[in-house]
mmCIF file of C-alpha atoms in Angstrom:
data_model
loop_
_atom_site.group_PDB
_atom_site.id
_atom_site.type_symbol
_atom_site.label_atom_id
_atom_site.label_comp_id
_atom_site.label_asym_id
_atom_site.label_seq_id
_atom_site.Cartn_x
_atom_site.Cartn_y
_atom_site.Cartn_z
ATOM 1 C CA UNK A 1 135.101 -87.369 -161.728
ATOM 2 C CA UNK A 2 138.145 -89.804 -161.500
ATOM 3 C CA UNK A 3 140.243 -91.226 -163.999
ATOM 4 C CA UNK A 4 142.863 -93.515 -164.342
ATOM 5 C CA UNK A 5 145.106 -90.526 -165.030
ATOM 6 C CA UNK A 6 143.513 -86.939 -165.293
ATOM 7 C CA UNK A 7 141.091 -86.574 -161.740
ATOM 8 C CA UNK A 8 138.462 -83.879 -162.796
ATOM 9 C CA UNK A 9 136.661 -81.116 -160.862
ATOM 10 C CA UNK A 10 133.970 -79.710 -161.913
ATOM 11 C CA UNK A 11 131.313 -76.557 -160.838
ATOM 12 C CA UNK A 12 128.181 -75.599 -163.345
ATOM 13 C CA UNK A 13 126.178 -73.448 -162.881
ATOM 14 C CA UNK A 14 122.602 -73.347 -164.983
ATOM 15 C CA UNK A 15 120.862 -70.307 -166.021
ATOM 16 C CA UNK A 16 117.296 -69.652 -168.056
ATOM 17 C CA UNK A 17 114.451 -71.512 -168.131
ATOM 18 C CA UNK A 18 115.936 -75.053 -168.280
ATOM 19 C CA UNK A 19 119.445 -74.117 -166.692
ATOM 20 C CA UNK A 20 119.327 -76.622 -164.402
ATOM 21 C CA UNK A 21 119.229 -79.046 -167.138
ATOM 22 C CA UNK A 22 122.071 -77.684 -169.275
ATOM 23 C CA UNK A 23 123.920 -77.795 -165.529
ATOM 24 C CA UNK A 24 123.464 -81.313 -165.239
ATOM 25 C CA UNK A 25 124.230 -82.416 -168.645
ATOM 26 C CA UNK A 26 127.697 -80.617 -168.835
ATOM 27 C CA UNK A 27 128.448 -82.906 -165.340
ATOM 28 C CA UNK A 28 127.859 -85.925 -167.053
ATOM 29 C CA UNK A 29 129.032 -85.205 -170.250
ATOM 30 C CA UNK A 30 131.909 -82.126 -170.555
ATOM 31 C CA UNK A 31 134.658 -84.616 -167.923
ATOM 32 C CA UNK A 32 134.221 -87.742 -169.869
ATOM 33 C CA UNK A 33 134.680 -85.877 -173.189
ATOM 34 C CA UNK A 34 137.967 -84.261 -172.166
ATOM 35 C CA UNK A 35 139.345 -87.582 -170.537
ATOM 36 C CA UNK A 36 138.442 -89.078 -173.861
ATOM 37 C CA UNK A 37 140.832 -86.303 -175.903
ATOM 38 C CA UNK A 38 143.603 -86.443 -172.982
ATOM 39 C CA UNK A 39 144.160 -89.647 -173.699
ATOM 40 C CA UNK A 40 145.175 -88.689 -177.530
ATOM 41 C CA UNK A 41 147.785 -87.212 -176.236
ATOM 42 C CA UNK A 42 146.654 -83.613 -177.486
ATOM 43 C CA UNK A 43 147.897 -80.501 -174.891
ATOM 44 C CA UNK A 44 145.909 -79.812 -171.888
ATOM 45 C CA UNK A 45 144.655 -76.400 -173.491
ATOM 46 C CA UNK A 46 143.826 -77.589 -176.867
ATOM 47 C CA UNK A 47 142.106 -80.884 -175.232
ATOM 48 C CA UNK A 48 140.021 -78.201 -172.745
ATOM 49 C CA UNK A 49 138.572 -76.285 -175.839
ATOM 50 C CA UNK A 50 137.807 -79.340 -177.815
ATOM 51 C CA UNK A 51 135.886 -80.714 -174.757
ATOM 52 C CA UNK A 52 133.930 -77.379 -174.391
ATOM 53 C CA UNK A 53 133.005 -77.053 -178.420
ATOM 54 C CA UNK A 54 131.668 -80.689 -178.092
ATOM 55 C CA UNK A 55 129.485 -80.087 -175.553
ATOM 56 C CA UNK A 56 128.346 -77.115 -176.533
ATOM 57 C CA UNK A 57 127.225 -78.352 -179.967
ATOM 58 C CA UNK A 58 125.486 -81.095 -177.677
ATOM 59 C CA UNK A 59 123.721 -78.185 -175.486
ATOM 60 C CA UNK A 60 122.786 -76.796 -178.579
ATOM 61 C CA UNK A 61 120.840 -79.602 -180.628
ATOM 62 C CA UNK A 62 119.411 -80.378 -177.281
ATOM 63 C CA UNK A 63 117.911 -76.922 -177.214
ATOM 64 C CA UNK A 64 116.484 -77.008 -181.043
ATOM 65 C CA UNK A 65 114.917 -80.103 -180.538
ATOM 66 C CA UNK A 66 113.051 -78.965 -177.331
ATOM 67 C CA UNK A 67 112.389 -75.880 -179.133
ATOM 68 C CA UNK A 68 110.734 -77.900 -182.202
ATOM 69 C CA UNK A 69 108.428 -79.628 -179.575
ATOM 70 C CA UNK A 70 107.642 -75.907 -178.047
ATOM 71 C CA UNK A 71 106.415 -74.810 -181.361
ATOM 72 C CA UNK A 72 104.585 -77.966 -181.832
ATOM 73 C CA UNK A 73 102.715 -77.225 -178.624
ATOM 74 C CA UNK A 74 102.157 -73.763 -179.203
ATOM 75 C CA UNK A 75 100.473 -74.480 -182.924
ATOM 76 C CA UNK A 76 98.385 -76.983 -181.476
ATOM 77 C CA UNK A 77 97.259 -75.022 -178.589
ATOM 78 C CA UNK A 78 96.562 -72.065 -180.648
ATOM 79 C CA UNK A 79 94.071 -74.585 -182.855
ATOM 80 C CA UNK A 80 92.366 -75.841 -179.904
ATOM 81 C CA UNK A 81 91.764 -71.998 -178.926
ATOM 82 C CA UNK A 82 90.575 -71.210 -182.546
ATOM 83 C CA UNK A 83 88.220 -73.773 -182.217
ATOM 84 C CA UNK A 84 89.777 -76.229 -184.230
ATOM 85 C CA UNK A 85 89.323 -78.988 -181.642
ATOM 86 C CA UNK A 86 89.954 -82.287 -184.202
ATOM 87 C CA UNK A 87 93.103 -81.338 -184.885
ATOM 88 C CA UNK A 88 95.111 -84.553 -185.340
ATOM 89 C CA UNK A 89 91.884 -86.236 -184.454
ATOM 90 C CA UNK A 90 92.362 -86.030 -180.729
ATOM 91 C CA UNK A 91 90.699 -82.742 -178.634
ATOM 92 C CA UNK A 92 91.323 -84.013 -175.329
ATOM 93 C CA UNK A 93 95.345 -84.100 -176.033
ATOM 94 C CA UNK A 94 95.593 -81.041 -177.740
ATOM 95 C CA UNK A 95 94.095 -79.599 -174.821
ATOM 96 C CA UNK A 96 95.910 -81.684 -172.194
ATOM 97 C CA UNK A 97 99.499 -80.222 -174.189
ATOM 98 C CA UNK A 98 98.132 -76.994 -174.808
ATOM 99 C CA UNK A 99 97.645 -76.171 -170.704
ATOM 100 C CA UNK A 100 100.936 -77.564 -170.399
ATOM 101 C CA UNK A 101 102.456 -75.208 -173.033
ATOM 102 C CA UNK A 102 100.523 -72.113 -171.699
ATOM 103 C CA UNK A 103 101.221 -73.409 -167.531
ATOM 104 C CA UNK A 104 105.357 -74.685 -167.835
ATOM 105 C CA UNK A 105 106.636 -73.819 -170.636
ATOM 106 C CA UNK A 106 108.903 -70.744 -171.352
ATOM 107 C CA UNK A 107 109.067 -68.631 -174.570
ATOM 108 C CA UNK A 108 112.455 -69.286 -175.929
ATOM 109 C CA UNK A 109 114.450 -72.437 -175.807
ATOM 110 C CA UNK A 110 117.221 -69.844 -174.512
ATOM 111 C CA UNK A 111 119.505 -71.521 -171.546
ATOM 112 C CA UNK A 112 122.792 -72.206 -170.490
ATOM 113 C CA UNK A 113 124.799 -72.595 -167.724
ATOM 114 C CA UNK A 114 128.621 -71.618 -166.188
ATOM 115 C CA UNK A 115 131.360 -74.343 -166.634
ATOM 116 C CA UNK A 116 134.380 -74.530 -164.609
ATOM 117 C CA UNK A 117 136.642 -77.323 -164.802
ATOM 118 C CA UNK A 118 140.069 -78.248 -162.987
ATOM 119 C CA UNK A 119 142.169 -81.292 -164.060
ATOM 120 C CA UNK A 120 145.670 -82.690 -163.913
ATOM 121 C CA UNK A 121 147.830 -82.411 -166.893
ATOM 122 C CA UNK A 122 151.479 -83.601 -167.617
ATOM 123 C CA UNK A 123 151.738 -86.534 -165.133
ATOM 124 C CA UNK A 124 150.202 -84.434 -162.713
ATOM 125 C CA UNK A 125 153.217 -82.041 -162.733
ATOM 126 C CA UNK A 126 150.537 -79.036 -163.774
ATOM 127 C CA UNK A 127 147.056 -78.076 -163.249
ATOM 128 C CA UNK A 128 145.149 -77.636 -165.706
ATOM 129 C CA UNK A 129 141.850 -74.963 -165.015
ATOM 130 C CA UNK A 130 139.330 -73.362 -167.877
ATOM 131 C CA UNK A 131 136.285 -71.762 -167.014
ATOM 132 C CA UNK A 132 133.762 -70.197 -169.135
ATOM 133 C CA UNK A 133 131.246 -67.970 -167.006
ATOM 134 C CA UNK A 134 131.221 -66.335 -163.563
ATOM 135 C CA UNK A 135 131.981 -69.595 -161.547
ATOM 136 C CA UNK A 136 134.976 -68.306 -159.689
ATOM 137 C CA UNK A 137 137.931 -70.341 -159.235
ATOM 138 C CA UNK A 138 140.375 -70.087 -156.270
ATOM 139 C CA UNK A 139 143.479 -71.608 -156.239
ATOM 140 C CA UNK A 140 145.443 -71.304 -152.814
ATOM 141 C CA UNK A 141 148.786 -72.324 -150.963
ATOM 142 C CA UNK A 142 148.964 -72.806 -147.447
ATOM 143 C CA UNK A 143 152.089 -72.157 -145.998
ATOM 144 C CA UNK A 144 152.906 -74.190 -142.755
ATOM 145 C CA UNK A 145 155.218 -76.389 -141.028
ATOM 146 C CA UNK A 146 154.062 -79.545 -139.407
ATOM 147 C CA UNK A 147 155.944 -81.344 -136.880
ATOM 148 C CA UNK A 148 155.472 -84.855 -135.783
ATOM 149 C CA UNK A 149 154.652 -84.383 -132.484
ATOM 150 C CA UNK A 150 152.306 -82.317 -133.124
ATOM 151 C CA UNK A 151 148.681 -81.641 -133.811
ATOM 152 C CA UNK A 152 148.249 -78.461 -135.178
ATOM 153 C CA UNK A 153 150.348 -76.812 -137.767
ATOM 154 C CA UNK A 154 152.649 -74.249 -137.527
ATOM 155 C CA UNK A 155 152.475 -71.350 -139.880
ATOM 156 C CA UNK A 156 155.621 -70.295 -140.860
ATOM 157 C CA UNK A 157 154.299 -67.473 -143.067
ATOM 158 C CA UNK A 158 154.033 -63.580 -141.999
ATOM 159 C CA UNK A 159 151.227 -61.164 -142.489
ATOM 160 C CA UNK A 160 153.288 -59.069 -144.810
ATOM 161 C CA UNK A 161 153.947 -62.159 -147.078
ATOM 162 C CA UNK A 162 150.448 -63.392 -147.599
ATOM 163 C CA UNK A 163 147.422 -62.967 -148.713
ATOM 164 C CA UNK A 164 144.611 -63.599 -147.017
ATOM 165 C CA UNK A 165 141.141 -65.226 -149.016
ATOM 166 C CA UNK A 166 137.747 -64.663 -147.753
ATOM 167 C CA UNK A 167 136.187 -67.342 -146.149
ATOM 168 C CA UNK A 168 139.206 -69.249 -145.761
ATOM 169 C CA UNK A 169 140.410 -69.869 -142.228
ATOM 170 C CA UNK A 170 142.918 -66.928 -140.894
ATOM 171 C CA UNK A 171 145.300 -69.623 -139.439
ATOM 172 C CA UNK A 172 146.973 -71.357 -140.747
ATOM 173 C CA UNK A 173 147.336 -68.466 -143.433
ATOM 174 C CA UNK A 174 146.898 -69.162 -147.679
ATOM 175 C CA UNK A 175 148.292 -67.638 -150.281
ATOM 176 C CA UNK A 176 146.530 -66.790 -153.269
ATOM 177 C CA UNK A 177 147.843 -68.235 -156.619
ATOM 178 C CA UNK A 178 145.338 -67.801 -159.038
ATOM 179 C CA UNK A 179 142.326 -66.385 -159.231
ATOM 180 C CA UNK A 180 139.866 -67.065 -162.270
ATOM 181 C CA UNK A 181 138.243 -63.632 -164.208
ATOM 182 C CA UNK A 182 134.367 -63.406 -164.134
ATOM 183 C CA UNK A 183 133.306 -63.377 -167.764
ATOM 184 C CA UNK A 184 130.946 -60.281 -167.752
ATOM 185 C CA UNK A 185 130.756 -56.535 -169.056
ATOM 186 C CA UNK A 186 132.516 -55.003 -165.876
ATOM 187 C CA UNK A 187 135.980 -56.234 -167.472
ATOM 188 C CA UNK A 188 136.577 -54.052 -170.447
ATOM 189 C CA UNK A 189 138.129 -56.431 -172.651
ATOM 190 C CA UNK A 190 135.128 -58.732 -171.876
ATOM 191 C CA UNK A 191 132.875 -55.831 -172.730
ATOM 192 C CA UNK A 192 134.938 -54.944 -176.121
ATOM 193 C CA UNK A 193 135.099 -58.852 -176.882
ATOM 194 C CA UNK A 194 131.131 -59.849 -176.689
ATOM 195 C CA UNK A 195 130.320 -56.082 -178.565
ATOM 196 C CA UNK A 196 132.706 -56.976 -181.205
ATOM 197 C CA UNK A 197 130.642 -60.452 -181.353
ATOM 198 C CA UNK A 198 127.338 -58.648 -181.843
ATOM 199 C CA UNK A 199 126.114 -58.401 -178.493
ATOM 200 C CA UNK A 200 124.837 -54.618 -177.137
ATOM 201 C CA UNK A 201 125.435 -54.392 -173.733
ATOM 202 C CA UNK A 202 123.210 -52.078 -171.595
ATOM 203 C CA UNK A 203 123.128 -50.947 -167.504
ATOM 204 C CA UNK A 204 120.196 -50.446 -165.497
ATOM 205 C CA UNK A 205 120.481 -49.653 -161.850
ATOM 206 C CA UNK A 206 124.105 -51.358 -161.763
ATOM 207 C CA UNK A 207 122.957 -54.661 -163.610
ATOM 208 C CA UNK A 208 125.473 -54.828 -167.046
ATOM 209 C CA UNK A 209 123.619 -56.957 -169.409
ATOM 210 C CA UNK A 210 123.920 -58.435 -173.126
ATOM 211 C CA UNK A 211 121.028 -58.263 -175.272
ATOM 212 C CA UNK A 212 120.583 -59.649 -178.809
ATOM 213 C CA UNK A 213 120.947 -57.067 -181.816
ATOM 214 C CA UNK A 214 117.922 -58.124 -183.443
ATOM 215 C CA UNK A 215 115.486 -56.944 -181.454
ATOM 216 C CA UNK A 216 114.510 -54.071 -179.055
ATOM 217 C CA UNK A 217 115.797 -54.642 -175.307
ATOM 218 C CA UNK A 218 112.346 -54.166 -174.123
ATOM 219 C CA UNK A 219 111.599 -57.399 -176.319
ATOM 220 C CA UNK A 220 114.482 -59.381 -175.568
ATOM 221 C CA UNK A 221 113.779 -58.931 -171.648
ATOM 222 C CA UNK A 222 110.193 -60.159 -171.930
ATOM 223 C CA UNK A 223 111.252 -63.541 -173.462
ATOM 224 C CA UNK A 224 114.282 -63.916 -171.269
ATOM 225 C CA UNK A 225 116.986 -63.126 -174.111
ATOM 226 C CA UNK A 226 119.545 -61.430 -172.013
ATOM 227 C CA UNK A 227 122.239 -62.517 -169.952
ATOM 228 C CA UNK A 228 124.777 -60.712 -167.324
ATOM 229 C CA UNK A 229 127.848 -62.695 -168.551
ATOM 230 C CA UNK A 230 129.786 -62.414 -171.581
ATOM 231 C CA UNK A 231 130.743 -66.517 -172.035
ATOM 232 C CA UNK A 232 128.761 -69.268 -171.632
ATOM 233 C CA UNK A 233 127.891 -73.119 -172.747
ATOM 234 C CA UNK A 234 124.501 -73.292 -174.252
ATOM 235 C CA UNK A 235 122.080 -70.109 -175.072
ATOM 236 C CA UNK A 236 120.817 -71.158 -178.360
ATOM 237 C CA UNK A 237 119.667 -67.596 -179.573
ATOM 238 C CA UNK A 238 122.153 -65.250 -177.209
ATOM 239 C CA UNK A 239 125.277 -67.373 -178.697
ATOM 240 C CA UNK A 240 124.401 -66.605 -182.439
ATOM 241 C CA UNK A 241 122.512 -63.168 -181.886
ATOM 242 C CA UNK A 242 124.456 -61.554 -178.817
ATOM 243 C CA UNK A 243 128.149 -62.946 -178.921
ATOM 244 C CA UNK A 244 128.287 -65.134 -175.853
ATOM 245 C CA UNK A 245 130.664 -67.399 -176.319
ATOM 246 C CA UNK A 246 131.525 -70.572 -175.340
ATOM 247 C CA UNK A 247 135.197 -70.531 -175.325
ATOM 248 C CA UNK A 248 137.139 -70.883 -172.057
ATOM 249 C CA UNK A 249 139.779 -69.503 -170.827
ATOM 250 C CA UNK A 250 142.635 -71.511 -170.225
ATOM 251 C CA UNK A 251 145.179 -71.262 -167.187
ATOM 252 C CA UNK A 252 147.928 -73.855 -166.306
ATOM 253 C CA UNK A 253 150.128 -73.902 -163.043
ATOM 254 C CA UNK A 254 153.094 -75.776 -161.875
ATOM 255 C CA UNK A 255 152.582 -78.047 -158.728
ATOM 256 C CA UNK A 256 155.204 -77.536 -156.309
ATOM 257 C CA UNK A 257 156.293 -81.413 -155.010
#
């Protein structure tokens, strides 16, 4: 997304039943509602966290409702199964909603999805990144030379001096700057962090995941309620029950002119 004066860039990531959704709504919705606090003037970090709150409390009604509408479906399916087949005076609806509900939909409302977002800050003298998730962020220097005369750079850099990324071409070489953490329970503090929240975390066969405290794992795994990352936007049940949290994490860097 551009601006007038903060050019956004964006990756989300969805997860759960309707993470695609959740995806596609933070796109549209998380870059205009930070360029709308930039322009108050409020710091690039406090203006990120703001814009992640607000959309999350957006992700979240969003989920209630449809989960209203689930239950809705579910009651009137169950009717139509009973044999109560006048419910609300039409049989042929009921039953229409009810394969619908028993077909699509999932069992929880429980969904979410990764958001990582890079932006200009301070007349462009800094850039701003916060992520919330596992959607890694690279940020990487290329050191070279070019001349006028010719076509291909010139790397000026040697081995010994720089790091090399993977996937990134070996020539010219890049130097890492920054590289975002994954927010999940193989980084201690992450682990400590979403256990303090209320979250129990539990391995099996390598996979780290958070479960809800309320209810057995066995239970939370048949309707979906566990996730393999510590921070999130969305998860209407895992953010109240299991500590995932929506709050990013917040780095600025100086751009070299």
């Amino acid at each position: 997304m551009l601006t007038s004066s903060h050019p956004i860039i964006g990756v989300f990531d969805g997860h759960g039943c309707l993470g695609h959704s959740a995806a596609q709504l933070c796109k549209r919705v998380l870059p205009l509602v930070l360029s709308s606090v930039l322009v108050k003037d409020d710091t690039p970090e406090d203006a990120a966290i703001t814009a992640f709150g607000e959309t999350q409390e957006l992700l979240l009604r969003m989920a209630f409702s449809e989960q209203k509408e689930y239950d809705r479906l579910q009651k009137r399916w169950l009717a139509f199964q009973s044999g109560d087949k006048q419910q609300d005076g039409d049989s042929g609806r009921a039953e229409e909603e009810g394969n619908l509900f028993s077909k699509n939909l999932p069992v929880c409302m429980d969904y979410g999805t990764t958001a990582t977002l890079c932006f200009l800050s301070n007349n462009g003298k800094q850039l701003c990144i916060a992520h919330a998730g596992d959607s890694r962020c690279l940020v990487v220097k290329r050191k070279m030379n070019i001349k006028r005369d010719q076509k291909e750079p010139v790397d000026t850099s040697s081995s010994s001096s720089s790091s090399s990324v993977s996937g990134l071409p070996s020539s010219p070489k890049w130097e890492l700057v920054y590289s975002s953490l994954d927010h999940n329970c193989y980084d201690d503090h992450e682990m400590e962090s979403v256990v303090k929240r209320g979250g129990i975390v539990s391995s099996k066969q390598g996979d780290i995941r958070v479960y809800p405290r309320s209810m057995a794992k066995a239970d939370a795994g048949e309707r979906g309620l566990s996730l393999n990352m510590t921070r999130s936007l969305g998860h209407i049940v895992l953010s109240k029950e299991a500590g995932i949290s929506p709050l990013p994490d917040i780095k600025l860097l100086d751009i070299d002119r």
